[in-house]
């Protein structure tokens, strides 16, 4: 009988943890995460890093910006707007930076779509592109400046794409529109460094965009419908929901490290994975660059679960610092 691979061992131990047969992967400490002062009590839906600091968006059109890096005690969050980029109060559900971090795009209800210049805070509204007023659920951006390509998903199962290099006669952006699946809400888009774009819908399906702009289903067989987010790193997709799924060739590896629903997932350059979800859940699995003196759980590559707050956490962004946001204006950092 061949010896099991490290992946086999970790998968087996991970299942044991989920079933409550082991406890080494769970820690009671806060993992370095702590709540910070927030200028809003509106629910926050997403967070991202830019060249000038972190941005978060949420209910009523609130857009928050953090000035200062790391754990600098002088760094604080402030509201750029509490009524949306164009002042109509539409909820915002997603945000994403351009490649150079000089701009951040935000998207939300009633076709809300805009970009902020992170240096000047100047706002350019792109509300209702091609008269689409659906609820936008996710946004990703490729490239920078006016030439950036923008991908926007909505709750009616569509993905809208605008290449900044293609303009109409008046100089405005042009858009193409596609329906990757059956029309179920697209809950998340993700784009990897290599340009690969994937979408996750409310039916538990994952789609990949081809070079010709068409979409093909790539999974997930037997997945439940509780898929909420995706990330693409090193060409591989990872999907979060009721469980965590890792693309492995034509199949998907699945792990179930927590009983809580997970709403967002992010992966760092070291291979570490963070996921956030219900009840203030923050999951962390270390990557390849393990420092000395780490815990047994880290050495084994097991998941660590912490709950620095009780509020549901909806978005996480890795950087300096790591930031997670959620219900009632909750912001936690590490």
CSV table of C-alpha atoms in Angstrom, one decimal:
chain,number,residue,atom,x,y,z
A,1,UNK,CA,0.0,0.0,0.0
A,2,UNK,CA,1.5,3.4,-1.0
A,3,UNK,CA,2.1,5.9,1.7
A,4,UNK,CA,-0.4,8.7,1.7
A,5,UNK,CA,0.6,12.1,0.3
A,6,UNK,CA,0.7,15.2,2.4
A,7,UNK,CA,-2.6,16.3,0.8
A,8,UNK,CA,-4.2,13.0,1.8
A,9,UNK,CA,-3.1,13.4,5.4
A,10,UNK,CA,-4.2,17.0,5.6
A,11,UNK,CA,-7.6,16.2,4.1
A,12,UNK,CA,-8.1,13.4,6.5
A,13,UNK,CA,-7.1,15.5,9.5
A,14,UNK,CA,-9.3,18.4,8.2
A,15,UNK,CA,-12.3,16.2,8.1
A,16,UNK,CA,-11.6,15.0,11.6
A,17,UNK,CA,-11.5,18.6,12.8
A,18,UNK,CA,-14.8,19.4,11.1
A,19,UNK,CA,-16.4,16.4,12.8
A,20,UNK,CA,-15.0,17.5,16.2
A,21,UNK,CA,-12.6,14.6,16.6
A,22,UNK,CA,-9.6,16.8,16.9
A,23,UNK,CA,-8.9,20.3,18.3
A,24,UNK,CA,-5.4,21.2,17.2
A,25,UNK,CA,-6.7,23.3,14.3
A,26,UNK,CA,-8.9,25.5,16.4
A,27,UNK,CA,-7.5,28.2,18.6
A,28,UNK,CA,-9.2,30.4,21.1
A,29,UNK,CA,-6.9,33.4,20.5
A,30,UNK,CA,-8.0,36.2,18.2
A,31,UNK,CA,-5.2,35.4,15.7
A,32,UNK,CA,-4.1,39.1,15.9
A,33,UNK,CA,-7.5,40.3,14.6
A,34,UNK,CA,-9.1,43.2,16.5
A,35,UNK,CA,-12.0,45.5,16.0
A,36,UNK,CA,-11.3,49.2,15.1
A,37,UNK,CA,-13.4,52.3,15.1
A,38,UNK,CA,-15.8,52.6,12.2
A,39,UNK,CA,-17.4,55.8,11.0
A,40,UNK,CA,-20.7,54.0,10.0
A,41,UNK,CA,-23.2,51.6,11.4
A,42,UNK,CA,-24.3,50.5,7.9
A,43,UNK,CA,-23.6,47.0,6.9
A,44,UNK,CA,-20.4,46.7,5.0
A,45,UNK,CA,-20.3,44.3,2.1
A,46,UNK,CA,-16.8,44.4,0.6
A,47,UNK,CA,-13.2,45.7,1.2
A,48,UNK,CA,-10.1,46.1,-1.0
A,49,UNK,CA,-6.7,47.6,-0.9
A,50,UNK,CA,-5.5,50.5,-3.2
A,51,UNK,CA,-2.3,52.5,-3.6
A,52,UNK,CA,-3.6,54.9,-1.0
A,53,UNK,CA,-5.0,52.5,1.5
A,54,UNK,CA,-8.0,50.3,2.1
A,55,UNK,CA,-11.6,51.0,0.8
A,56,UNK,CA,-14.9,49.5,2.0
A,57,UNK,CA,-18.4,49.8,0.7
A,58,UNK,CA,-21.9,49.0,2.0
A,59,UNK,CA,-25.4,49.9,2.8
A,60,UNK,CA,-26.9,53.2,1.7
A,61,UNK,CA,-24.0,53.8,-0.7
A,62,UNK,CA,-21.4,54.3,2.0
A,63,UNK,CA,-17.8,54.3,0.8
A,64,UNK,CA,-15.1,54.3,3.5
A,65,UNK,CA,-11.4,54.9,3.1
A,66,UNK,CA,-8.5,54.1,5.4
A,67,UNK,CA,-5.5,56.4,5.5
A,68,UNK,CA,-2.3,55.0,6.9
A,69,UNK,CA,-0.6,51.7,6.6
A,70,UNK,CA,-0.1,48.7,8.9
A,71,UNK,CA,-1.0,49.1,12.5
A,72,UNK,CA,-0.1,52.8,12.7
A,73,UNK,CA,-2.1,54.2,15.6
A,74,UNK,CA,-2.8,57.3,13.5
A,75,UNK,CA,-4.5,55.4,10.8
A,76,UNK,CA,-8.2,55.7,10.8
A,77,UNK,CA,-11.3,55.1,8.6
A,78,UNK,CA,-13.4,57.9,7.4
A,79,UNK,CA,-16.5,58.2,5.1
A,80,UNK,CA,-16.0,59.5,1.6
A,81,UNK,CA,-19.8,59.4,1.1
A,82,UNK,CA,-22.7,57.9,3.0
A,83,UNK,CA,-25.2,58.2,0.1
A,84,UNK,CA,-23.4,56.7,-2.8
A,85,UNK,CA,-21.2,58.0,-5.6
A,86,UNK,CA,-24.0,59.9,-7.2
A,87,UNK,CA,-26.0,60.6,-4.0
A,88,UNK,CA,-29.0,58.4,-4.5
A,89,UNK,CA,-28.3,56.0,-1.6
A,90,UNK,CA,-28.2,52.7,-3.5
A,91,UNK,CA,-26.6,49.9,-1.5
A,92,UNK,CA,-23.1,49.1,-2.7
A,93,UNK,CA,-22.1,45.4,-2.8
A,94,UNK,CA,-18.6,45.3,-4.3
A,95,UNK,CA,-15.3,47.2,-4.8
A,96,UNK,CA,-12.1,46.4,-6.8
A,97,UNK,CA,-9.0,48.4,-7.6
A,98,UNK,CA,-7.3,49.0,-10.9
A,99,UNK,CA,-4.0,47.2,-11.4
A,100,UNK,CA,-1.9,50.2,-10.3
A,101,UNK,CA,-4.2,50.8,-7.3
A,102,UNK,CA,-4.8,54.4,-8.4
A,103,UNK,CA,-8.6,54.0,-8.8
A,104,UNK,CA,-11.2,51.8,-7.2
A,105,UNK,CA,-14.4,50.8,-8.8
A,106,UNK,CA,-17.6,50.3,-6.8
A,107,UNK,CA,-20.9,48.5,-7.8
A,108,UNK,CA,-24.3,48.0,-6.3
A,109,UNK,CA,-28.1,48.2,-6.5
A,110,UNK,CA,-30.1,49.8,-9.2
A,111,UNK,CA,-27.2,49.7,-11.6
A,112,UNK,CA,-24.9,51.7,-9.3
A,113,UNK,CA,-21.4,51.7,-10.8
A,114,UNK,CA,-18.6,54.3,-10.4
A,115,UNK,CA,-14.8,54.8,-10.1
A,116,UNK,CA,-12.9,56.8,-7.5
A,117,UNK,CA,-9.5,58.4,-7.9
A,118,UNK,CA,-7.8,57.4,-4.7
A,119,UNK,CA,-5.6,60.5,-4.6
A,120,UNK,CA,-8.1,63.2,-5.3
A,121,UNK,CA,-11.4,61.3,-4.4
A,122,UNK,CA,-12.8,62.5,-7.7
A,123,UNK,CA,-15.8,60.3,-8.8
A,124,UNK,CA,-16.8,59.2,-12.2
A,125,UNK,CA,-20.3,57.6,-12.4
A,126,UNK,CA,-21.1,54.8,-14.9
A,127,UNK,CA,-24.5,54.1,-13.5
A,128,UNK,CA,-26.8,51.9,-15.5
A,129,UNK,CA,-24.4,51.0,-18.3
A,130,UNK,CA,-26.4,50.3,-21.5
A,131,UNK,CA,-29.5,51.1,-19.3
A,132,UNK,CA,-28.9,48.1,-17.2
A,133,UNK,CA,-30.4,48.8,-13.7
A,134,UNK,CA,-30.0,45.4,-12.2
A,135,UNK,CA,-28.4,44.8,-8.8
A,136,UNK,CA,-24.7,44.5,-9.4
A,137,UNK,CA,-23.2,42.0,-7.1
A,138,UNK,CA,-19.5,41.8,-8.0
A,139,UNK,CA,-16.8,43.8,-9.9
A,140,UNK,CA,-13.2,43.0,-11.0
A,141,UNK,CA,-10.9,45.1,-13.0
A,142,UNK,CA,-8.0,44.4,-15.3
A,143,UNK,CA,-5.5,47.1,-16.3
A,144,UNK,CA,-5.3,50.7,-15.2
A,145,UNK,CA,-6.6,54.2,-15.9
A,146,UNK,CA,-9.1,54.8,-18.7
A,147,UNK,CA,-8.0,51.7,-20.5
A,148,UNK,CA,-9.0,49.3,-17.7
A,149,UNK,CA,-11.3,46.4,-18.6
A,150,UNK,CA,-14.2,46.1,-16.1
A,151,UNK,CA,-16.2,43.0,-15.4
A,152,UNK,CA,-19.5,43.5,-13.5
A,153,UNK,CA,-21.9,40.7,-12.4
A,154,UNK,CA,-25.5,41.0,-11.4
A,155,UNK,CA,-28.3,39.3,-9.6
A,156,UNK,CA,-30.0,38.2,-12.8
A,157,UNK,CA,-27.2,36.0,-13.9
A,158,UNK,CA,-25.4,38.4,-16.3
A,159,UNK,CA,-21.8,39.5,-16.6
A,160,UNK,CA,-21.2,42.9,-18.2
A,161,UNK,CA,-17.8,43.7,-19.7
A,162,UNK,CA,-16.3,47.0,-20.8
A,163,UNK,CA,-12.8,47.3,-22.4
A,164,UNK,CA,-11.6,50.8,-21.8
A,165,UNK,CA,-9.8,50.8,-25.2
A,166,UNK,CA,-13.2,50.4,-27.0
A,167,UNK,CA,-15.3,53.6,-27.0
A,168,UNK,CA,-18.4,54.9,-28.6
A,169,UNK,CA,-18.6,57.9,-30.8
A,170,UNK,CA,-19.0,60.2,-27.8
A,171,UNK,CA,-16.0,58.7,-26.0
A,172,UNK,CA,-18.1,56.7,-23.5
A,173,UNK,CA,-17.5,53.1,-22.6
A,174,UNK,CA,-19.1,50.3,-24.6
A,175,UNK,CA,-20.4,47.1,-23.0
A,176,UNK,CA,-21.0,43.5,-23.9
A,177,UNK,CA,-23.4,41.3,-21.9
A,178,UNK,CA,-23.4,37.6,-21.3
A,179,UNK,CA,-25.3,35.0,-19.3
A,180,UNK,CA,-22.9,32.3,-18.2
A,181,UNK,CA,-25.5,29.9,-16.7
A,182,UNK,CA,-29.2,29.6,-16.3
A,183,UNK,CA,-29.9,33.1,-15.1
A,184,UNK,CA,-29.2,32.4,-11.4
A,185,UNK,CA,-27.6,35.3,-9.6
A,186,UNK,CA,-23.9,35.7,-10.1
A,187,UNK,CA,-22.6,36.1,-6.6
A,188,UNK,CA,-18.9,36.6,-7.3
A,189,UNK,CA,-16.3,37.3,-10.0
A,190,UNK,CA,-12.6,36.6,-9.6
A,191,UNK,CA,-9.7,37.4,-11.8
A,192,UNK,CA,-6.2,35.9,-11.5
A,193,UNK,CA,-2.8,37.4,-12.3
A,194,UNK,CA,-2.8,35.5,-15.6
A,195,UNK,CA,-6.0,37.1,-16.7
A,196,UNK,CA,-8.3,34.1,-16.0
A,197,UNK,CA,-11.8,35.2,-14.9
A,198,UNK,CA,-14.3,32.9,-13.1
A,199,UNK,CA,-17.8,33.4,-11.9
A,200,UNK,CA,-19.8,31.7,-9.1
A,201,UNK,CA,-23.6,31.6,-9.2
A,202,UNK,CA,-26.4,30.9,-6.7
A,203,UNK,CA,-27.0,27.4,-8.2
A,204,UNK,CA,-23.5,26.2,-7.0
A,205,UNK,CA,-22.0,26.5,-10.5
A,206,UNK,CA,-18.6,27.9,-11.4
A,207,UNK,CA,-17.9,29.3,-14.9
A,208,UNK,CA,-14.7,30.2,-16.7
A,209,UNK,CA,-14.5,33.0,-19.3
A,210,UNK,CA,-12.7,32.0,-22.6
A,211,UNK,CA,-10.5,34.3,-24.7
A,212,UNK,CA,-13.4,34.8,-27.1
A,213,UNK,CA,-15.7,36.1,-24.3
A,214,UNK,CA,-17.8,32.9,-24.0
A,215,UNK,CA,-18.4,31.2,-20.7
A,216,UNK,CA,-18.0,27.4,-19.8
A,217,UNK,CA,-19.1,25.6,-16.7
A,218,UNK,CA,-16.2,24.1,-14.8
A,219,UNK,CA,-17.9,22.8,-11.7
A,220,UNK,CA,-18.8,22.1,-9.0
A,221,UNK,CA,-20.4,18.7,-9.1
A,222,UNK,CA,-22.6,17.9,-6.1
A,223,UNK,CA,-21.9,21.3,-4.6
A,224,UNK,CA,-24.6,22.9,-2.5
A,225,UNK,CA,-26.0,26.3,-3.7
A,226,UNK,CA,-24.3,28.2,-0.8
A,227,UNK,CA,-21.4,29.5,-2.9
A,228,UNK,CA,-20.6,33.1,-2.2
A,229,UNK,CA,-17.1,34.0,-3.4
A,230,UNK,CA,-14.1,32.9,-5.4
A,231,UNK,CA,-10.4,33.8,-5.8
A,232,UNK,CA,-7.9,32.8,-8.5
A,233,UNK,CA,-4.3,32.5,-7.6
A,234,UNK,CA,-1.6,30.6,-9.6
A,235,UNK,CA,-4.2,29.7,-12.1
A,236,UNK,CA,-6.3,27.8,-9.6
A,237,UNK,CA,-9.7,28.8,-8.4
A,238,UNK,CA,-10.9,28.6,-4.8
A,239,UNK,CA,-14.5,28.9,-3.9
A,240,UNK,CA,-16.1,29.7,-0.5
A,241,UNK,CA,-19.6,29.0,0.8
A,242,UNK,CA,-20.9,26.3,3.0
A,243,UNK,CA,-17.6,24.6,2.4
A,244,UNK,CA,-14.3,25.5,0.8
A,245,UNK,CA,-13.4,24.1,-2.7
A,246,UNK,CA,-10.0,24.0,-4.4
A,247,UNK,CA,-9.8,23.4,-8.1
A,248,UNK,CA,-7.6,20.4,-8.8
A,249,UNK,CA,-7.3,19.6,-12.5
A,250,UNK,CA,-10.8,18.7,-13.7
A,251,UNK,CA,-12.0,18.0,-10.2
A,252,UNK,CA,-12.4,19.9,-6.9
A,253,UNK,CA,-11.0,19.2,-3.5
A,254,UNK,CA,-13.4,20.0,-0.7
A,255,UNK,CA,-12.8,20.8,2.9
A,256,UNK,CA,-15.3,21.7,5.6
A,257,UNK,CA,-13.3,23.4,8.4
A,258,UNK,CA,-16.2,25.2,10.1
A,259,UNK,CA,-19.9,24.9,10.7
A,260,UNK,CA,-20.3,28.6,9.8
A,261,UNK,CA,-21.2,29.9,6.3
A,262,UNK,CA,-18.2,31.6,4.6
A,263,UNK,CA,-18.9,34.7,2.5
A,264,UNK,CA,-15.5,35.7,1.3
A,265,UNK,CA,-12.1,34.1,0.6
A,266,UNK,CA,-8.6,35.5,-0.2
A,267,UNK,CA,-5.2,34.0,-0.7
A,268,UNK,CA,-1.8,35.6,-0.1
A,269,UNK,CA,1.4,35.4,-2.0
A,270,UNK,CA,2.8,32.9,0.5
A,271,UNK,CA,-0.1,30.5,-0.2
A,272,UNK,CA,-2.0,31.4,3.0
A,273,UNK,CA,-5.7,31.4,2.8
A,274,UNK,CA,-8.1,33.6,4.8
A,275,UNK,CA,-11.9,33.2,4.7
A,276,UNK,CA,-14.6,35.1,6.7
A,277,UNK,CA,-18.2,34.4,7.4
A,278,UNK,CA,-21.1,34.2,9.8
A,279,UNK,CA,-20.7,35.0,13.5
A,280,UNK,CA,-17.5,36.8,13.1
A,281,UNK,CA,-15.7,33.7,11.8
A,282,UNK,CA,-12.2,34.2,10.4
A,283,UNK,CA,-10.5,31.1,9.1
A,284,UNK,CA,-6.8,31.0,8.3
A,285,UNK,CA,-4.6,28.3,6.8
A,286,UNK,CA,-0.8,29.1,6.6
A,287,UNK,CA,1.1,29.1,3.4
A,288,UNK,CA,4.5,27.9,2.4
A,289,UNK,CA,6.6,30.6,4.1
A,290,UNK,CA,6.3,29.4,7.7
A,291,UNK,CA,8.2,31.4,10.3
A,292,UNK,CA,10.1,29.8,13.2
A,293,UNK,CA,8.2,29.1,16.4
A,294,UNK,CA,4.8,28.5,14.8
A,295,UNK,CA,2.1,26.3,16.3
A,296,UNK,CA,1.7,22.6,15.5
A,297,UNK,CA,-1.5,23.6,13.7
A,298,UNK,CA,0.5,25.8,11.4
A,299,UNK,CA,3.2,23.2,10.7
A,300,UNK,CA,0.5,20.7,9.7
A,301,UNK,CA,-1.2,23.2,7.5
A,302,UNK,CA,-4.5,23.0,9.5
A,303,UNK,CA,-7.2,25.6,9.6
A,304,UNK,CA,-7.3,28.0,12.6
A,305,UNK,CA,-10.7,29.5,13.4
A,306,UNK,CA,-11.1,32.7,15.4
A,307,UNK,CA,-14.0,34.9,16.3
A,308,UNK,CA,-12.8,38.4,17.1
A,309,UNK,CA,-16.3,39.8,16.8
A,310,UNK,CA,-19.8,38.4,16.8
A,311,UNK,CA,-21.1,40.3,13.7
A,312,UNK,CA,-21.2,38.5,10.3
A,313,UNK,CA,-18.1,39.3,8.2
A,314,UNK,CA,-18.8,39.7,4.5
A,315,UNK,CA,-15.5,40.8,3.0
A,316,UNK,CA,-11.8,40.3,3.5
A,317,UNK,CA,-8.7,41.9,1.9
A,318,UNK,CA,-5.1,40.8,2.6
A,319,UNK,CA,-2.5,43.5,2.8
A,320,UNK,CA,-1.0,46.0,5.2
A,321,UNK,CA,-3.0,45.5,7.3
A,322,UNK,CA,-5.4,42.6,6.6
A,323,UNK,CA,-8.9,43.9,6.8
A,324,UNK,CA,-12.3,42.3,7.2
A,325,UNK,CA,-15.7,44.1,7.2
A,326,UNK,CA,-19.3,43.1,7.9
A,327,UNK,CA,-22.6,43.8,9.6
A,328,UNK,CA,-23.4,47.1,11.4
A,329,UNK,CA,-20.2,48.8,10.1
A,330,UNK,CA,-17.9,46.2,11.7
A,331,UNK,CA,-14.2,46.5,10.8
A,332,UNK,CA,-11.5,44.2,12.1
A,333,UNK,CA,-7.8,44.4,11.2
A,334,UNK,CA,-4.7,42.2,11.7
